[in-house]
PDB file of C-alpha atoms and ligand atoms in Angstrom:
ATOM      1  CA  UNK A  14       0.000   0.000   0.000  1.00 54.00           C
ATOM      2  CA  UNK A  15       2.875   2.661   0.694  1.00 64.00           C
ATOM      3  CA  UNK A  16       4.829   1.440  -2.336  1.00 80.00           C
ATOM      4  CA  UNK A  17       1.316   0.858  -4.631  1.00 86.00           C
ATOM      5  CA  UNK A  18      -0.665   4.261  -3.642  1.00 87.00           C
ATOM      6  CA  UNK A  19       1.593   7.266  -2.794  1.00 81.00           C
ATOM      7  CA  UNK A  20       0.230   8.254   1.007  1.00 80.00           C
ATOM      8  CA  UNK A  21      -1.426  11.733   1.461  1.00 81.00           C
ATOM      9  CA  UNK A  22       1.211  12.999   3.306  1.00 77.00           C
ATOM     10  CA  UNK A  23       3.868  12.218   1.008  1.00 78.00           C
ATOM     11  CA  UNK A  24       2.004  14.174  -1.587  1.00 82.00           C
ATOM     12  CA  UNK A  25       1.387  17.495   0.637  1.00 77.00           C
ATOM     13  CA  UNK A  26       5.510  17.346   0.476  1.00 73.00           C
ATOM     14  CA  UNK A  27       5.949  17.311  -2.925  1.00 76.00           C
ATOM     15  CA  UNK A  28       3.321  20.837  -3.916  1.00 78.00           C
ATOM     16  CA  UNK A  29       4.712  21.375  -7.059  1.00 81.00           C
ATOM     17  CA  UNK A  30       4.003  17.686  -8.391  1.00 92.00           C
ATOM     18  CA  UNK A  31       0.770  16.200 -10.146  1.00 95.00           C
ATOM     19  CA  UNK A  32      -0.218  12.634  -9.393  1.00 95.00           C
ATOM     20  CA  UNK A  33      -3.863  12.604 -10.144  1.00 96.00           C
ATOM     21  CA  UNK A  34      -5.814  14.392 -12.956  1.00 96.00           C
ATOM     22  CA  UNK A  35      -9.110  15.974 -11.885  1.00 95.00           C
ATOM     23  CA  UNK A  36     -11.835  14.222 -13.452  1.00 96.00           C
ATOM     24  CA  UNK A  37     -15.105  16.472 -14.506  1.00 93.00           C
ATOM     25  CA  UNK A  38     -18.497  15.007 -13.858  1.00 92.00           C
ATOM     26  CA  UNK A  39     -18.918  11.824 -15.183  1.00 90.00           C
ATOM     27  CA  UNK A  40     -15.556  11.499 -16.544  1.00 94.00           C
ATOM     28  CA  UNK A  41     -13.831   8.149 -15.690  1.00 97.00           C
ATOM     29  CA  UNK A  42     -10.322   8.518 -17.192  1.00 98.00           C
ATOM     30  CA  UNK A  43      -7.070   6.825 -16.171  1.00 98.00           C
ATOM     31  CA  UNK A  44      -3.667   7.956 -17.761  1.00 98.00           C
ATOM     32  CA  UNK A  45      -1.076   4.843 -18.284  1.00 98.00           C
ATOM     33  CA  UNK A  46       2.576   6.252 -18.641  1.00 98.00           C
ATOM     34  CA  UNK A  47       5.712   4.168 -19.286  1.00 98.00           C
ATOM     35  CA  UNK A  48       9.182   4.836 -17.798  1.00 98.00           C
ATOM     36  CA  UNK A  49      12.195   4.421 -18.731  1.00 98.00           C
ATOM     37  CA  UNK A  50      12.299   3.502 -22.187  1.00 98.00           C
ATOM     38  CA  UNK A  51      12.246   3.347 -25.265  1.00 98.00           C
ATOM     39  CA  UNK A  52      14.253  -0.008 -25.618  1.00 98.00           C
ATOM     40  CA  UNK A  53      14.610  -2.248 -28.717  1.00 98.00           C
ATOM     41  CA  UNK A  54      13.179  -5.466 -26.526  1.00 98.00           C
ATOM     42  CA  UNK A  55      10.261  -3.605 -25.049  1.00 98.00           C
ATOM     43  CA  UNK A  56       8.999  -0.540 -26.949  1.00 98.00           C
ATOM     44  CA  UNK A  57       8.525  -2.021 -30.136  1.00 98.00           C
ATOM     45  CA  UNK A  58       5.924  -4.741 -29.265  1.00 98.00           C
ATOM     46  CA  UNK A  59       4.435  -2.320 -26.564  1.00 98.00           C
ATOM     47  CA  UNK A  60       3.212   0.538 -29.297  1.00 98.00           C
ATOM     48  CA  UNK A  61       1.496  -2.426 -31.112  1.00 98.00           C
ATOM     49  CA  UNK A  62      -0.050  -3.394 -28.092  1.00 98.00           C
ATOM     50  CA  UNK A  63      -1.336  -0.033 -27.731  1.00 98.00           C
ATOM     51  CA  UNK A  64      -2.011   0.553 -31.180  1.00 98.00           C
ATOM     52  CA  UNK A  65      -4.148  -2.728 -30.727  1.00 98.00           C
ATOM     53  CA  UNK A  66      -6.263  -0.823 -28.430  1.00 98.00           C
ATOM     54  CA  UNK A  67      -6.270   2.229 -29.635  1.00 98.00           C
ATOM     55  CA  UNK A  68      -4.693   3.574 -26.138  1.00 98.00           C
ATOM     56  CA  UNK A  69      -2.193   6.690 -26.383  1.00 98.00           C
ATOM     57  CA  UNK A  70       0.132   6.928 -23.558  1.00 98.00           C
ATOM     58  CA  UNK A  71       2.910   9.105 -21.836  1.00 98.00           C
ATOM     59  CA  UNK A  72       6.256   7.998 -22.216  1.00 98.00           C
ATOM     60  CA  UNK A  73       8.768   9.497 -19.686  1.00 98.00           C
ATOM     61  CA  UNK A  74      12.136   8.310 -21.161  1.00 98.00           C
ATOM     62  CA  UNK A  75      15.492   8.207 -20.232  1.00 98.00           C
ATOM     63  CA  UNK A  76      17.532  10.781 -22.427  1.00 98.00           C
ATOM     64  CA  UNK A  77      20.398   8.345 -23.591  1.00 98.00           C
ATOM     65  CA  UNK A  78      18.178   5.703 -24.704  1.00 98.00           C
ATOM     66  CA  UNK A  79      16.604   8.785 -26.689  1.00 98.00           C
ATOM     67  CA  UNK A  80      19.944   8.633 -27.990  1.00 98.00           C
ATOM     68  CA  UNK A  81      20.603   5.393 -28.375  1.00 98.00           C
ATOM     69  CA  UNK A  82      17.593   4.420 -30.693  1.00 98.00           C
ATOM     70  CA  UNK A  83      16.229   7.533 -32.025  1.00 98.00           C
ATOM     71  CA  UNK A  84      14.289   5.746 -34.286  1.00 98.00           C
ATOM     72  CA  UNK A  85      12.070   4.310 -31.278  1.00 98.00           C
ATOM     73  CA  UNK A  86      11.902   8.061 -30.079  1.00 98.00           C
ATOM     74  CA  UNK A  87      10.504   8.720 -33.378  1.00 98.00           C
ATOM     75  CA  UNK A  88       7.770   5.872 -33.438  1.00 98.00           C
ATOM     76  CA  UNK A  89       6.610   7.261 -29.763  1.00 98.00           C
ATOM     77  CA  UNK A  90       5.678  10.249 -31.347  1.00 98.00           C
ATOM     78  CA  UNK A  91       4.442   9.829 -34.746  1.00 98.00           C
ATOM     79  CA  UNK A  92       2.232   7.201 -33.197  1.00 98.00           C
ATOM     80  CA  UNK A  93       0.480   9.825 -31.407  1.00 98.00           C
ATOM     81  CA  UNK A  94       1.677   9.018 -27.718  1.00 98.00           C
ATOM     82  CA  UNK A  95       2.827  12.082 -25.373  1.00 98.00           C
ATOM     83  CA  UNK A  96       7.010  11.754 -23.907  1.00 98.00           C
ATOM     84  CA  UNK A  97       8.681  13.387 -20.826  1.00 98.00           C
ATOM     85  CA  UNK A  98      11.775  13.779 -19.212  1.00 98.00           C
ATOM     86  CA  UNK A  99      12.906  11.448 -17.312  1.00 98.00           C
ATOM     87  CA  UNK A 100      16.749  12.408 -17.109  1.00 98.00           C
ATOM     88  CA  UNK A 101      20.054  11.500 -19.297  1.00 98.00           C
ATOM     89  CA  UNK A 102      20.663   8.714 -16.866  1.00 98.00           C
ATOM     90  CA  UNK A 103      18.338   7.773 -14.927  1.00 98.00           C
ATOM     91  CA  UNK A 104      19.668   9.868 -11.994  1.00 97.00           C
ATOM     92  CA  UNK A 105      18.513   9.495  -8.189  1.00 94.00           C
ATOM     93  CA  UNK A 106      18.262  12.842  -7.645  1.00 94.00           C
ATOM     94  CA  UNK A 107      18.700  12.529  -3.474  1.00 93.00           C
ATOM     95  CA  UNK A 108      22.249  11.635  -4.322  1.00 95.00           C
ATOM     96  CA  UNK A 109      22.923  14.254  -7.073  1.00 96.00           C
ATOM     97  CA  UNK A 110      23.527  18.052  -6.181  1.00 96.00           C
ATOM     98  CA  UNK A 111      20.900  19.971  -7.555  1.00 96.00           C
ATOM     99  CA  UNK A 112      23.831  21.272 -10.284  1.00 97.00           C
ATOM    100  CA  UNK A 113      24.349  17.956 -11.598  1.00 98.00           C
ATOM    101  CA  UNK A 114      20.636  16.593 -11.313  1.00 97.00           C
ATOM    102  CA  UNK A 115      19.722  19.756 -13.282  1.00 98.00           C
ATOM    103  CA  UNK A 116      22.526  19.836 -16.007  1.00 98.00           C
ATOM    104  CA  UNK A 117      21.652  15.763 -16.585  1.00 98.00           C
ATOM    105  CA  UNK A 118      17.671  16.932 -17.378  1.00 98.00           C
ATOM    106  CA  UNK A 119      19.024  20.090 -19.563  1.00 98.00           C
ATOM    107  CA  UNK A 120      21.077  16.950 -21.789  1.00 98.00           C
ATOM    108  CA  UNK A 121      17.882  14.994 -21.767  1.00 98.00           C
ATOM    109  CA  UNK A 122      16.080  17.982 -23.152  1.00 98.00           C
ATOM    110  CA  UNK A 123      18.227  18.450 -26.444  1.00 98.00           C
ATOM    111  CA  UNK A 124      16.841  14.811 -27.198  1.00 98.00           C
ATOM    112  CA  UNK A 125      13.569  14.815 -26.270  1.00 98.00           C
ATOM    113  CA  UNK A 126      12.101  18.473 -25.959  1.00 98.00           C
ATOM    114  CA  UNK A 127       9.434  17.740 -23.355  1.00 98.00           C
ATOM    115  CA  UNK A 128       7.796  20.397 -20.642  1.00 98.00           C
ATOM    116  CA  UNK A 129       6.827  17.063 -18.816  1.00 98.00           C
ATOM    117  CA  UNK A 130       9.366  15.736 -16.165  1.00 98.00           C
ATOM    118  CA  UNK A 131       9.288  12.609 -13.450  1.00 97.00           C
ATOM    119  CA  UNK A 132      11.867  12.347 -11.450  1.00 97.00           C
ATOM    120  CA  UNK A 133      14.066   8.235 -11.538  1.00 97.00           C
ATOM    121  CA  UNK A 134      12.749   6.478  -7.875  1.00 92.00           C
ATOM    122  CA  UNK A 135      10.180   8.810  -7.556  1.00 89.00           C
ATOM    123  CA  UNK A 136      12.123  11.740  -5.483  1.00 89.00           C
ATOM    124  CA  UNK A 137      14.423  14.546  -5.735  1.00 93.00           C
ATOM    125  CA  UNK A 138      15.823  16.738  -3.689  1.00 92.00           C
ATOM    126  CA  UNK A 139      13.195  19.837  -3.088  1.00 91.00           C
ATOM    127  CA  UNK A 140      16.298  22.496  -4.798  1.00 93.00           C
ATOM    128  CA  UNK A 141      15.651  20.366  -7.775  1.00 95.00           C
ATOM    129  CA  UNK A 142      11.912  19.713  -7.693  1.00 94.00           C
ATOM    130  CA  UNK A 143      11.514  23.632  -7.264  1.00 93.00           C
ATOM    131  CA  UNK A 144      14.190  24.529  -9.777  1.00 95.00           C
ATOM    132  CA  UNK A 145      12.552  22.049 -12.637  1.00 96.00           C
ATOM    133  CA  UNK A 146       8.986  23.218 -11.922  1.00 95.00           C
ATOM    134  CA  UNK A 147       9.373  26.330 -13.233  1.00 95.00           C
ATOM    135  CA  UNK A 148      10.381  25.242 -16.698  1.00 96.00           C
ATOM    136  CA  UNK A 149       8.503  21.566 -16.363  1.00 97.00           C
ATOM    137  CA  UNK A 150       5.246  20.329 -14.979  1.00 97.00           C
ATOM    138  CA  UNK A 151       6.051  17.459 -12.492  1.00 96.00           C
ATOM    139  CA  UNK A 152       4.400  14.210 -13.262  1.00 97.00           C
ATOM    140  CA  UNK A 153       4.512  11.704 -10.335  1.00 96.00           C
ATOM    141  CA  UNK A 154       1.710   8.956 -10.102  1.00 95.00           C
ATOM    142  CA  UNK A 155      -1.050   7.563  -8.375  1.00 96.00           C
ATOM    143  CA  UNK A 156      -0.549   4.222  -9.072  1.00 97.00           C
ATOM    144  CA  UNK A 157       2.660   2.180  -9.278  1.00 96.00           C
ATOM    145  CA  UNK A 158       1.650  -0.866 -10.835  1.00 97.00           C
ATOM    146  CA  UNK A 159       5.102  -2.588  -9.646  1.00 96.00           C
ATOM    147  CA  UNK A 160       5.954  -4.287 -13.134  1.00 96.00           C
ATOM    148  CA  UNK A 161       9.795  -4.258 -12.490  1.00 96.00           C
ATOM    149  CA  UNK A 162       9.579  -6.211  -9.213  1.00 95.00           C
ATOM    150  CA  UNK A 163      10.910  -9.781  -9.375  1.00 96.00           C
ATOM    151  CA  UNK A 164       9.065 -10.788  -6.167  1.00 96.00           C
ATOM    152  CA  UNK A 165       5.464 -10.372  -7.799  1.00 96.00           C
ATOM    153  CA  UNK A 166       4.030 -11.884 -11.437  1.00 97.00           C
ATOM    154  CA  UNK A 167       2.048 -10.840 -13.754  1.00 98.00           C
ATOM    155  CA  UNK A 168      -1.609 -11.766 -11.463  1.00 98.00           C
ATOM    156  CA  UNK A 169      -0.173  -9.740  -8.698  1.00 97.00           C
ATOM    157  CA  UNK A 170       0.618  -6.551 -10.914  1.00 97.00           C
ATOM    158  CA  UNK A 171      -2.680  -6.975 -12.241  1.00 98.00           C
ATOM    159  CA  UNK A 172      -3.917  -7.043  -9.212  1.00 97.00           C
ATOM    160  CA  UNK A 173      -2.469  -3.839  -8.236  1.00 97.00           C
ATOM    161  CA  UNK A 174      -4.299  -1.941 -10.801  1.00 98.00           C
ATOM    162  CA  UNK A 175      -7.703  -3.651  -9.860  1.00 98.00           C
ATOM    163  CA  UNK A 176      -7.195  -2.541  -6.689  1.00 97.00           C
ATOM    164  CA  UNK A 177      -6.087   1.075  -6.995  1.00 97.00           C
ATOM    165  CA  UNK A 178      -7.021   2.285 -10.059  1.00 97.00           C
ATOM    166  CA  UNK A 179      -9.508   5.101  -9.580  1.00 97.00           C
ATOM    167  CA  UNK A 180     -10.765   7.970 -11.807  1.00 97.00           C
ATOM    168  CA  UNK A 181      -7.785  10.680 -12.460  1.00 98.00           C
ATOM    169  CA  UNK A 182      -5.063   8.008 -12.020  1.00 98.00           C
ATOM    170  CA  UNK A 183      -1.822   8.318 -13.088  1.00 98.00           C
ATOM    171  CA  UNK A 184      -0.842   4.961 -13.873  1.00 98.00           C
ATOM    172  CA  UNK A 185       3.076   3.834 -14.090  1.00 98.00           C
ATOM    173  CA  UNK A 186       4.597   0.692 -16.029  1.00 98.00           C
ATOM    174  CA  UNK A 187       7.839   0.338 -17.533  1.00 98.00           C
ATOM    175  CA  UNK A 188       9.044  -0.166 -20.877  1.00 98.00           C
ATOM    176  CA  UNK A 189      12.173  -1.512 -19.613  1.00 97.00           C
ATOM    177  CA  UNK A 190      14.350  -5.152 -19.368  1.00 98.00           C
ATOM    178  CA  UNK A 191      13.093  -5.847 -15.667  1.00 97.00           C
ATOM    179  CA  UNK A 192       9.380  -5.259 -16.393  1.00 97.00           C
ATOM    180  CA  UNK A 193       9.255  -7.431 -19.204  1.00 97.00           C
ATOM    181  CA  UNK A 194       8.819 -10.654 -17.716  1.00 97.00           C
ATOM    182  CA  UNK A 195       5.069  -9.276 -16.556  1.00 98.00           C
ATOM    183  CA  UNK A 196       3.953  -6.782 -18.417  1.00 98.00           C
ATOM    184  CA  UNK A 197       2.766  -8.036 -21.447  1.00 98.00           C
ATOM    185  CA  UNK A 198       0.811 -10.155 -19.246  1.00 98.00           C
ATOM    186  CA  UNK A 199      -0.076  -7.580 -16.783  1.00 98.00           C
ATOM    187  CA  UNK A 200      -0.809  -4.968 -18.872  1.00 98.00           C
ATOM    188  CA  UNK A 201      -3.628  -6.053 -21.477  1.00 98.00           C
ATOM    189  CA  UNK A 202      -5.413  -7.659 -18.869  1.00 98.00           C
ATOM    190  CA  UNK A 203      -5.091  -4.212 -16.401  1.00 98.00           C
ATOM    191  CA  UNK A 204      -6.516  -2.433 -20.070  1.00 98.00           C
ATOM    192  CA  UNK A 205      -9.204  -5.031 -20.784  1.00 98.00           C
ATOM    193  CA  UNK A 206     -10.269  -4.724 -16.721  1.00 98.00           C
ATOM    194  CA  UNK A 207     -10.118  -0.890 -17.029  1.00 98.00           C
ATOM    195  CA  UNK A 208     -12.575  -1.040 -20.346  1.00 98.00           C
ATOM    196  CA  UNK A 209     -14.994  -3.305 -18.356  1.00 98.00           C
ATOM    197  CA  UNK A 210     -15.486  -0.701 -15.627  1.00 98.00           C
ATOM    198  CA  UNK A 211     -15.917   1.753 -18.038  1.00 98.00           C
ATOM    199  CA  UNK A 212     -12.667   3.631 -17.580  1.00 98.00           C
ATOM    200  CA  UNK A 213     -11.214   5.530 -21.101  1.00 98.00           C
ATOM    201  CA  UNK A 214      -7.800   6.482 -21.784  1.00 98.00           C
ATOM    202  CA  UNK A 215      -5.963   9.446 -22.331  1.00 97.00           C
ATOM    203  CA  UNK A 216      -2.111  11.356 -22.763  1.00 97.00           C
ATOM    204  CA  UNK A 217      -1.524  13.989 -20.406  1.00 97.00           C
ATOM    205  CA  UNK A 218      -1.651  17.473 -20.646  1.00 93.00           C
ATOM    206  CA  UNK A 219      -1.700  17.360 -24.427  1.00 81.00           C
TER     207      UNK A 219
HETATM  208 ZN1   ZN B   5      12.532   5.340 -13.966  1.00 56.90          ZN
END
């Protein structure tokens, strides 16, 4: 429950940082993002996935995979899907001075050109957070779905979602090496769940 739903008072400390989207009445939206990508052995088969749907998504990626396979970068977009910072490398930004942390999301930014930002491990030191939010909007989540973890499988990240899903989540899962083992599993079953209760889709901020 701490790991899966961010607590209230955890929230309160980060001010500057969105992890739910108001929902207007009778709305019922959820907002799936994908970190850490785009990789060759992930990103690929996940757009078709999506396409398969007809979900678009938020990708926060990491600015030297950006690099690395610009090509991916490329299919993110022109398929329609929204991308954020999520730093050159993957920084923690507790361990980082606020220098560094801030000079690794300006190299980031010459590759993917994004107002969006999430910090790696979900914190950074408030110089940072305060710093970034006046150039980027500050996307944390409401849900972490726990794809990467080794401990769970695919039934128990799907459970996750069944169980804290709500309207105006923000909804994290990875497009990286340690997710894959559940989330093509985990994640059309979380869609086809979300459809049932009547939940639509949608990129953030666009
Ligand atoms: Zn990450």
């Amino acid at each position: 429950m701490l790991i899966e739903r961010i607590p209230e008072w955890l929230r309160k400390l980060a001010k500057d940082a969105v992890f739910m989207i108001p929902q207007r009445e009778g709305e019922k939206k959820v907002y799936l993002t994908f970190d850490d990508g785009p990789i060759p052995e992930v990103t690929p088969r996940l757009l078709d996935l999506l396409d398969s749907y007809g979900i678009k998504a938020t990708f926060f990626m990491v600015g030297d995979n950006v690099r690395k396979y610009p090509e991916l970068f490329a299919d993110v977009k022109r398929r329609g899907h929204r991308v954020g910072n999520h730093t050159m490398h993957h920084l923690q930004g507790l361990r980082e001075s606020k220098d560094a942390y801030l000079a690794d999301v300006a190299d980031a930014d010459r590759y993917i050109g994004s107002d969006l930002f999430r910090p790696p491990h979900g914190w950074m030191k408030r110089s940072q957070g305060k710093e970034l939010s006046a150039k980027y909007r500050i996307v944390m989540y409401d849900l972490v779905t726990r794809d990467y973890s080794k401990h769970l499988d695919a039934g128990d990240v799907f459970d996750n979602v069944k169980k804290y899903a709500r309207p105006g989540s923000i909804i994290v899962f990875h497009d990286s090496l340690k997710s894959l083992p559940r989330l093509f599993e985990a994640l059309p079953k979380s869609i086809e769940w979300l459809m049932e209760q009547g939940y639509k889709f949608d990129v953030l901020f666009k």
